[in-house]
Amino acid sequence: MTPKVIRGDTLCTALLLVTCAVTATAQSAYAADLFEAHDVMEAYLDGNGDYRLTWRVNDTAVLFVLEVRTRGYVGFGISPKGDMKNADIMIAWIADGAVNVWDYYSYTEGRPKLDSHQDWRVQLGYENETHTVLAVSRLLNTCDESDYVITDGTLKVIWSFHQKDPRSAVDFFHHGYTNRGSKSLHLIGKSPSHEELPRDTLTWEVRNNNITIPTRDDTYYWCELFKLPEFGGKRHIIKWEPIITERNLPYVHHVIVYACTARHVASHLLDEGRQCYFNMPETYWECNEPYFGWAIGSGPFSLPKEVGLSVGGAGDPRYVMMETHYDNPAFHRGVVDNSGIRLFYTAELRPNDGGVLLTGLNMNWTTLIPPYQDAFTAYGHCGGPCTAEALPKDGITIIGGFVHTHSLGRKIVARHFRDNKELPEIMKDYGYDPKYQEAMLYKRPVKLLPGDHITLECTYDSRERSEVTIGGLSTRNELCVNYFVYYPRIPLTTCVSNPSAASVFAGVGIEEFWPNSNWVKKPPSNNVTYWGYFEYYNWLDEKKIERFQHYTKYGEFWYVCETRGRNKVENADEVNDFYPIINRPLEPPYDICNPPTTTEVSETTPPFDVLPTDDARFATLAPSRSTPTMVPFSKNIDDKSSEHNGRWPEAEPEQAVGRGKPPDTPLGDDDTEGSLNVPHVKSTTFPKAINNAVYKDISGASRTPPPGVILFVLSLVPVLLFR
């Protein structure tokens, strides 16, 4: 069958086609041919390879290409939780020589409703013997209350398809329970899927060697040392990809490779490896500079074209330590693993040597998440004492990063302060998904100067937990960290904070301990330690939660500020500090949907909710001068008056929960302090011996190692779009 092609007259130029080969004789349905390679991001949305999404973005709009194994209709959308509730949906199909694209919304699990404001533009569509291919575009922010704002951060994409075309825009078949699903994606900031590597690019693999995953615990960390190859001079690592043993994907949580600076690493190369963080030689501990890695939900990653990780040069590491985090909650036996990382390197050096800076919260029990909470926030700091001592005069440029919590994380924001003024956020992810550990390329590079302060805010949902969750290595514990990718590379590797134990105790009302012990004296508590006090504390009391949240934010903390080899930064490491005092708050961003009333609008200027055929906001995506092709239907398209076709499940009563809010709306106002209006809280009621003693972990281990539970994925490719 010859595919039918529908497109605008200027489509080939508009999409920067590699070739205008989508013609009547086209045989391939692969959408990647539509773009130049460096522009393309792609993902398979299903597990069978039947639904392929390819896209590219600019500052105002996004172009999607859907390639689906069907000759019927195709559904695509965004929703808060990956289901139909409060979803923003598009349904499209090809019939009678025209592409039909309709905009819908859904407040419930029932059949979606036709949106009165149609925001999708058709760019191309065709069918062949097996597939339907559609190219459609939309503004990132349509200013339609029924549409989601497409932002950086994680969005939950929903998809569906059916083998038949709809009867009309309001009378279509239910897709069934297999031809549908959802997937978390970074629609903005994801590493491009097709990049041209230099011709001299070589690869090197670092892999585990037949590691049997233990069954004595559900979490296991394995560390092993490796010698880097002889590169023949300075080279740049520009890309890496995971090598996961077949069928072991459910067990491998992350693989991260650290650079080593210790002089005596060679003496341990014959080791078969060690369980990380337990009885490790000091040499292992000194491998504390993140280099590259992989984590659950991610894939291959490429660095921006202006940055490479230096190897083989003077001062570059000769040895690395690979850490693998295994999860085996079902205690399956006989699981043997050879997973690792394949890196790509070249002699074509980039302009800058890149580095990675760890920020956030140190792994310690003082990171404490109460149970039963839908939105509790922890705060980690990289503050002025550390940046003033460790950053060069001109600072560093942050180009991207990778954030990480464990299973409770739902929202992460990195705030930036300078001279008591809050600057725009470095990053924000209000839809964070712990099962989608993908790095982000930031839309704008951020300059971090000496004296600047970064606060990483991690918001957790612990409603399904009945006990307190503490910070730690296990996936049952929690984390709040961000690996920033930056240039130029400097010695600083770690800039994190620990909440003061005194602030934690004050937050739950503990006033005094019995001498030389961890037993609570005041208030009277039936002879329990502080940990027993946490277990029996009434975490359902909203006032008590409000108090604890206040102390978590404004209480005293201390820094961990280290360089390569775990060398402490003088006048910064273990220095106490507080949440920044803000004299000049962050100015609200410009609202394109509600521009200032003083702006004069010409009578000839169309309102924003009208998309003229020459709308410049689409120019760099697809400046087609033809309006979207839609088939007129004789049936009334007001779905409120149309009859139900009987194939959709009975809908719940319509309730617009959360509609009209873009996905980057915060989960809640965690700055509401009620009567607790003291900006800084410092408790001095505990002897120094008690404060120091309770910094020890429950197991008795002293200050925990640098958070290695994270993938610091450096998958950041510069946005070189639309030059």
Short mmCIF file of N, CA and C in Angstrom, two decimals, residues 484-613:
data_model
loop_
_atom_site.label_atom_id
_atom_site.label_comp_id
_atom_site.label_asym_id
_atom_site.label_seq_id
_atom_site.Cartn_x
_atom_site.Cartn_y
_atom_site.Cartn_z
N PHE A 484 25.43 18.40 40.38
CA PHE A 484 25.48 19.45 39.37
C PHE A 484 26.64 19.18 38.41
N VAL A 485 26.36 19.30 37.12
CA VAL A 485 27.38 19.20 36.08
C VAL A 485 27.81 20.63 35.72
N TYR A 486 29.10 20.88 35.72
CA TYR A 486 29.57 22.26 35.58
C TYR A 486 30.92 22.29 34.86
N TYR A 487 31.39 23.48 34.59
CA TYR A 487 32.76 23.71 34.12
C TYR A 487 33.22 25.07 34.61
N PRO A 488 34.52 25.33 34.72
CA PRO A 488 35.64 24.38 34.59
C PRO A 488 35.75 23.49 35.84
N ARG A 489 36.40 22.36 35.66
CA ARG A 489 36.56 21.42 36.76
C ARG A 489 37.44 22.03 37.85
N ILE A 490 37.01 21.87 39.12
CA ILE A 490 37.76 22.37 40.27
C ILE A 490 37.90 21.24 41.27
N PRO A 491 38.74 21.39 42.31
CA PRO A 491 38.94 20.30 43.27
C PRO A 491 37.71 19.97 44.11
N LEU A 492 36.79 20.92 44.33
CA LEU A 492 35.63 20.69 45.19
C LEU A 492 34.74 19.59 44.62
N THR A 493 34.40 18.60 45.46
CA THR A 493 33.53 17.50 45.03
C THR A 493 32.24 17.41 45.83
N THR A 494 32.26 17.88 47.09
CA THR A 494 31.12 17.67 47.99
C THR A 494 30.81 18.95 48.74
N CYS A 495 29.56 19.38 48.69
CA CYS A 495 29.10 20.57 49.42
C CYS A 495 27.68 20.29 49.89
N VAL A 496 27.57 19.61 51.03
CA VAL A 496 26.28 19.18 51.56
C VAL A 496 26.16 19.63 53.02
N SER A 497 25.02 19.34 53.63
CA SER A 497 24.80 19.76 55.01
C SER A 497 24.16 18.64 55.82
N ASN A 498 24.32 18.73 57.15
CA ASN A 498 23.65 17.86 58.11
C ASN A 498 22.79 18.70 59.03
N PRO A 499 21.52 18.36 59.21
CA PRO A 499 20.74 19.08 60.21
C PRO A 499 21.34 18.87 61.60
N SER A 500 21.30 19.92 62.42
CA SER A 500 21.75 19.81 63.79
C SER A 500 20.84 18.86 64.56
N ALA A 501 21.43 17.96 65.33
CA ALA A 501 20.63 17.07 66.16
C ALA A 501 19.79 17.87 67.14
N ALA A 502 20.34 18.97 67.64
CA ALA A 502 19.59 19.80 68.57
C ALA A 502 18.33 20.35 67.93
N SER A 503 18.39 20.73 66.66
CA SER A 503 17.21 21.23 65.97
C SER A 503 16.18 20.13 65.78
N VAL A 504 16.64 18.91 65.48
CA VAL A 504 15.72 17.79 65.33
C VAL A 504 14.99 17.53 66.64
N PHE A 505 15.74 17.50 67.76
CA PHE A 505 15.13 17.25 69.06
C PHE A 505 14.16 18.37 69.44
N ALA A 506 14.58 19.61 69.20
CA ALA A 506 13.70 20.72 69.53
C ALA A 506 12.41 20.67 68.71
N GLY A 507 12.51 20.16 67.48
CA GLY A 507 11.34 20.08 66.63
C GLY A 507 10.27 19.14 67.13
N VAL A 508 10.67 18.13 67.92
CA VAL A 508 9.69 17.20 68.49
C VAL A 508 9.47 17.43 69.98
N GLY A 509 10.06 18.50 70.52
CA GLY A 509 9.80 18.88 71.89
C GLY A 509 10.68 18.24 72.94
N ILE A 510 11.75 17.54 72.54
CA ILE A 510 12.68 16.98 73.53
C ILE A 510 13.49 18.12 74.14
N GLU A 511 13.46 18.21 75.47
CA GLU A 511 14.11 19.31 76.17
C GLU A 511 15.41 18.92 76.86
N GLU A 512 15.51 17.66 77.29
CA GLU A 512 16.69 17.30 78.08
C GLU A 512 16.89 15.78 78.05
N PHE A 513 18.17 15.35 78.09
CA PHE A 513 18.53 13.94 78.21
C PHE A 513 19.09 13.67 79.60
N TRP A 514 19.01 12.41 80.00
CA TRP A 514 19.70 12.02 81.22
C TRP A 514 21.20 12.10 80.97
N PRO A 515 21.98 12.42 81.99
CA PRO A 515 23.43 12.62 81.80
C PRO A 515 24.10 11.43 81.14
N ASN A 516 24.97 11.73 80.16
CA ASN A 516 25.80 10.73 79.48
C ASN A 516 24.98 9.60 78.86
N SER A 517 23.85 9.94 78.30
CA SER A 517 23.02 8.91 77.68
C SER A 517 22.17 9.54 76.59
N ASN A 518 21.48 8.67 75.83
CA ASN A 518 20.52 9.11 74.83
C ASN A 518 19.08 8.90 75.32
N TRP A 519 18.89 8.73 76.62
CA TRP A 519 17.57 8.53 77.20
C TRP A 519 16.94 9.88 77.48
N VAL A 520 15.70 10.02 77.07
CA VAL A 520 15.00 11.29 77.19
C VAL A 520 14.56 11.51 78.64
N LYS A 521 14.90 12.69 79.19
CA LYS A 521 14.50 13.06 80.55
C LYS A 521 13.29 13.99 80.52
N LYS A 522 13.32 15.01 79.67
CA LYS A 522 12.21 15.94 79.53
C LYS A 522 11.85 16.09 78.05
N PRO A 523 10.54 15.99 77.77
CA PRO A 523 9.45 15.69 78.70
C PRO A 523 9.49 14.25 79.16
N PRO A 524 8.86 13.93 80.30
CA PRO A 524 8.83 12.54 80.79
C PRO A 524 8.29 11.61 79.70
N SER A 525 9.02 10.51 79.45
CA SER A 525 8.67 9.69 78.28
C SER A 525 8.81 8.20 78.54
N ASN A 526 8.61 7.77 79.79
CA ASN A 526 8.60 6.33 80.11
C ASN A 526 9.89 5.63 79.70
N ASN A 527 11.02 6.28 79.99
CA ASN A 527 12.32 5.65 79.81
C ASN A 527 12.55 5.16 78.37
N VAL A 528 12.55 6.08 77.43
CA VAL A 528 12.84 5.72 76.04
C VAL A 528 14.00 6.56 75.55
N THR A 529 14.71 6.03 74.56
CA THR A 529 15.76 6.80 73.90
C THR A 529 15.10 7.78 72.93
N TYR A 530 15.92 8.64 72.33
CA TYR A 530 15.35 9.57 71.35
C TYR A 530 14.69 8.83 70.20
N TRP A 531 15.25 7.67 69.82
CA TRP A 531 14.65 6.94 68.71
C TRP A 531 13.29 6.35 69.11
N GLY A 532 13.19 5.85 70.34
CA GLY A 532 11.90 5.39 70.83
C GLY A 532 10.90 6.53 70.92
N TYR A 533 11.39 7.71 71.27
CA TYR A 533 10.54 8.89 71.33
C TYR A 533 9.98 9.21 69.95
N PHE A 534 10.82 9.12 68.91
CA PHE A 534 10.34 9.34 67.54
C PHE A 534 9.24 8.35 67.17
N GLU A 535 9.42 7.09 67.57
CA GLU A 535 8.46 6.05 67.18
C GLU A 535 7.09 6.28 67.81
N TYR A 536 7.07 6.79 69.03
CA TYR A 536 5.80 6.95 69.74
C TYR A 536 5.24 8.37 69.61
N TYR A 537 5.92 9.22 68.90
CA TYR A 537 5.47 10.60 68.73
C TYR A 537 4.19 10.63 67.90
N ASN A 538 3.30 11.55 68.20
CA ASN A 538 2.03 11.66 67.49
C ASN A 538 2.23 12.44 66.19
N TRP A 539 2.55 11.71 65.12
CA TRP A 539 2.81 12.34 63.83
C TRP A 539 1.52 12.67 63.08
N LEU A 540 0.38 12.38 63.68
CA LEU A 540 -0.90 12.74 63.06
C LEU A 540 -1.40 14.10 63.50
N ASP A 541 -0.73 14.68 64.48
CA ASP A 541 -1.10 15.99 64.99
C ASP A 541 -0.56 17.07 64.05
N GLU A 542 -1.44 17.81 63.39
CA GLU A 542 -1.02 18.79 62.39
C GLU A 542 -0.15 19.89 63.00
N LYS A 543 -0.45 20.31 64.22
CA LYS A 543 0.35 21.34 64.87
C LYS A 543 1.77 20.84 65.14
N LYS A 544 1.89 19.59 65.53
CA LYS A 544 3.22 19.04 65.78
C LYS A 544 4.02 18.90 64.47
N ILE A 545 3.33 18.52 63.42
CA ILE A 545 4.00 18.44 62.11
C ILE A 545 4.45 19.82 61.66
N GLU A 546 3.58 20.82 61.87
CA GLU A 546 3.94 22.19 61.51
C GLU A 546 5.18 22.64 62.28
N ARG A 547 5.24 22.31 63.55
CA ARG A 547 6.40 22.69 64.37
C ARG A 547 7.66 22.00 63.86
N PHE A 548 7.55 20.69 63.58
CA PHE A 548 8.74 19.95 63.14
C PHE A 548 9.21 20.44 61.78
N GLN A 549 8.26 20.74 60.88
CA GLN A 549 8.64 21.28 59.57
C GLN A 549 9.36 22.61 59.72
N HIS A 550 8.91 23.44 60.65
CA HIS A 550 9.55 24.73 60.87
C HIS A 550 10.99 24.55 61.34
N TYR A 551 11.21 23.66 62.30
CA TYR A 551 12.58 23.43 62.78
C TYR A 551 13.44 22.77 61.71
N THR A 552 12.83 21.93 60.87
CA THR A 552 13.58 21.31 59.77
C THR A 552 14.11 22.37 58.81
N LYS A 553 13.31 23.41 58.57
CA LYS A 553 13.72 24.44 57.62
C LYS A 553 14.65 25.47 58.25
N TYR A 554 14.29 25.97 59.41
CA TYR A 554 15.01 27.10 59.98
C TYR A 554 15.99 26.73 61.09
N GLY A 555 16.06 25.46 61.44
CA GLY A 555 16.99 25.05 62.48
C GLY A 555 18.45 25.08 62.02
N GLU A 556 19.34 24.94 62.96
CA GLU A 556 20.78 24.98 62.69
C GLU A 556 21.23 23.73 61.94
N PHE A 557 22.21 23.88 61.07
CA PHE A 557 22.83 22.75 60.38
C PHE A 557 24.32 23.02 60.24
N TRP A 558 25.07 21.99 59.82
CA TRP A 558 26.51 22.17 59.61
C TRP A 558 26.91 21.54 58.29
N TYR A 559 27.99 22.09 57.71
CA TYR A 559 28.41 21.74 56.36
C TYR A 559 29.40 20.58 56.34
N VAL A 560 29.33 19.81 55.25
CA VAL A 560 30.39 18.89 54.84
C VAL A 560 30.93 19.45 53.54
N CYS A 561 32.15 19.96 53.57
CA CYS A 561 32.76 20.64 52.42
C CYS A 561 34.10 19.99 52.15
N GLU A 562 34.20 19.17 51.07
CA GLU A 562 35.39 18.36 50.82
C GLU A 562 35.84 18.46 49.37
N THR A 563 37.12 18.24 49.17
CA THR A 563 37.71 18.18 47.83
C THR A 563 38.12 16.75 47.54
N ARG A 564 38.78 16.53 46.41
CA ARG A 564 39.20 15.18 46.02
C ARG A 564 40.02 14.53 47.13
N GLY A 565 39.79 13.23 47.30
CA GLY A 565 40.50 12.51 48.34
C GLY A 565 39.93 12.73 49.73
N ARG A 566 38.75 13.33 49.82
CA ARG A 566 38.06 13.62 51.08
C ARG A 566 38.85 14.60 51.94
N ASN A 567 39.54 15.49 51.31
CA ASN A 567 40.24 16.54 52.04
C ASN A 567 39.24 17.63 52.43
N LYS A 568 39.26 18.01 53.69
CA LYS A 568 38.31 19.00 54.19
C LYS A 568 38.75 20.40 53.80
N VAL A 569 37.77 21.25 53.46
CA VAL A 569 38.03 22.64 53.11
C VAL A 569 38.10 23.45 54.40
N GLU A 570 39.26 24.06 54.64
CA GLU A 570 39.47 24.82 55.87
C GLU A 570 38.50 25.99 55.95
N ASN A 571 38.02 26.26 57.15
CA ASN A 571 37.08 27.35 57.44
C ASN A 571 35.71 27.13 56.82
N ALA A 572 35.43 25.92 56.36
CA ALA A 572 34.12 25.63 55.76
C ALA A 572 33.53 24.31 56.26
N ASP A 573 34.35 23.26 56.31
CA ASP A 573 33.85 21.96 56.74
C ASP A 573 33.47 22.01 58.22
N GLU A 574 32.30 21.49 58.54
CA GLU A 574 31.74 21.43 59.90
C GLU A 574 31.43 22.81 60.49
N VAL A 575 31.31 23.81 59.63
CA VAL A 575 30.88 25.14 60.08
C VAL A 575 29.36 25.15 60.19
N ASN A 576 28.83 25.73 61.26
CA ASN A 576 27.39 25.81 61.46
C ASN A 576 26.79 26.99 60.70
N ASP A 577 25.51 26.83 60.29
CA ASP A 577 24.87 27.89 59.52
C ASP A 577 23.35 27.73 59.64
N PHE A 578 22.61 28.67 59.00
CA PHE A 578 21.16 28.65 59.01
C PHE A 578 20.64 28.93 57.61
N TYR A 579 19.33 28.71 57.45
CA TYR A 579 18.67 29.05 56.19
C TYR A 579 18.91 30.53 55.89
N PRO A 580 19.19 30.89 54.64
CA PRO A 580 19.55 32.28 54.32
C PRO A 580 18.45 33.28 54.71
N ILE A 581 18.89 34.43 55.22
CA ILE A 581 17.97 35.54 55.44
C ILE A 581 17.80 36.26 54.11
N ILE A 582 16.55 36.39 53.65
CA ILE A 582 16.28 36.94 52.32
C ILE A 582 15.72 38.35 52.48
N ASN A 583 16.49 39.33 52.08
CA ASN A 583 16.02 40.71 52.10
C ASN A 583 15.31 41.09 50.81
N ARG A 584 15.70 40.43 49.72
CA ARG A 584 15.10 40.71 48.42
C ARG A 584 14.60 39.40 47.83
N PRO A 585 13.30 39.13 47.96
CA PRO A 585 12.77 37.85 47.49
C PRO A 585 12.80 37.74 45.97
N LEU A 586 12.58 36.52 45.51
CA LEU A 586 12.57 36.25 44.07
C LEU A 586 11.41 36.96 43.40
N GLU A 587 11.71 37.68 42.33
CA GLU A 587 10.65 38.33 41.58
C GLU A 587 9.86 37.29 40.79
N PRO A 588 8.53 37.42 40.77
CA PRO A 588 7.73 36.43 40.04
C PRO A 588 8.06 36.47 38.56
N PRO A 589 8.04 35.31 37.90
CA PRO A 589 8.34 35.29 36.46
C PRO A 589 7.24 35.99 35.66
N TYR A 590 7.59 36.40 34.47
CA TYR A 590 6.63 37.06 33.59
C TYR A 590 5.53 36.07 33.21
N ASP A 591 4.29 36.48 33.35
CA ASP A 591 3.14 35.63 33.06
C ASP A 591 2.62 35.98 31.67
N ILE A 592 2.89 35.12 30.70
CA ILE A 592 2.48 35.42 29.33
C ILE A 592 0.97 35.36 29.17
N CYS A 593 0.32 34.66 30.08
CA CYS A 593 -1.14 34.55 29.99
C CYS A 593 -1.86 35.75 30.60
N ASN A 594 -1.16 36.49 31.46
CA ASN A 594 -1.72 37.69 32.08
C ASN A 594 -0.69 38.81 32.01
N PRO A 595 -0.45 39.35 30.83
CA PRO A 595 0.57 40.41 30.68
C PRO A 595 0.16 41.67 31.43
N PRO A 596 1.12 42.53 31.72
CA PRO A 596 0.80 43.77 32.43
C PRO A 596 -0.29 44.56 31.71
N THR A 597 -1.18 45.14 32.50
CA THR A 597 -2.30 45.87 31.91
C THR A 597 -1.87 47.14 31.21
N THR A 598 -0.65 47.59 31.51
CA THR A 598 -0.17 48.83 30.88
C THR A 598 0.29 48.60 29.45
N THR A 599 0.43 47.33 29.07
CA THR A 599 0.89 47.04 27.71
C THR A 599 -0.20 47.39 26.70
N GLU A 600 0.15 48.20 25.73
CA GLU A 600 -0.80 48.57 24.70
C GLU A 600 -0.86 47.48 23.64
N VAL A 601 -2.06 47.11 23.27
CA VAL A 601 -2.26 46.07 22.27
C VAL A 601 -2.94 46.69 21.06
N SER A 602 -2.34 46.48 19.90
CA SER A 602 -2.92 47.01 18.67
C SER A 602 -4.23 46.30 18.37
N GLU A 603 -5.14 47.01 17.74
CA GLU A 603 -6.42 46.41 17.40
C GLU A 603 -6.25 45.28 16.41
N THR A 604 -5.16 45.30 15.68
CA THR A 604 -4.93 44.25 14.70
C THR A 604 -4.24 43.03 15.30
N THR A 605 -3.81 43.13 16.57
CA THR A 605 -3.13 42.00 17.21
C THR A 605 -4.17 41.01 17.70
N PRO A 606 -4.10 39.76 17.25
CA PRO A 606 -5.11 38.78 17.67
C PRO A 606 -4.92 38.44 19.14
N PRO A 607 -5.97 38.05 19.84
CA PRO A 607 -5.83 37.61 21.23
C PRO A 607 -4.96 36.37 21.31
N PHE A 608 -4.43 36.12 22.49
CA PHE A 608 -3.46 35.03 22.62
C PHE A 608 -4.08 33.67 22.34
N ASP A 609 -5.37 33.52 22.63
CA ASP A 609 -5.96 32.19 22.47
C ASP A 609 -6.33 31.89 21.02
N VAL A 610 -5.95 32.77 20.10
CA VAL A 610 -6.14 32.50 18.68
C VAL A 610 -4.78 32.21 18.06
N LEU A 611 -4.68 31.15 17.30
CA LEU A 611 -3.41 30.78 16.67
C LEU A 611 -3.48 31.13 15.19
N PRO A 612 -3.00 32.30 14.82
CA PRO A 612 -3.02 32.66 13.40
C PRO A 612 -2.11 31.75 12.61
N THR A 613 -2.33 31.66 11.34
CA THR A 613 -1.55 30.74 10.51
C THR A 613 -0.10 31.16 10.41
#
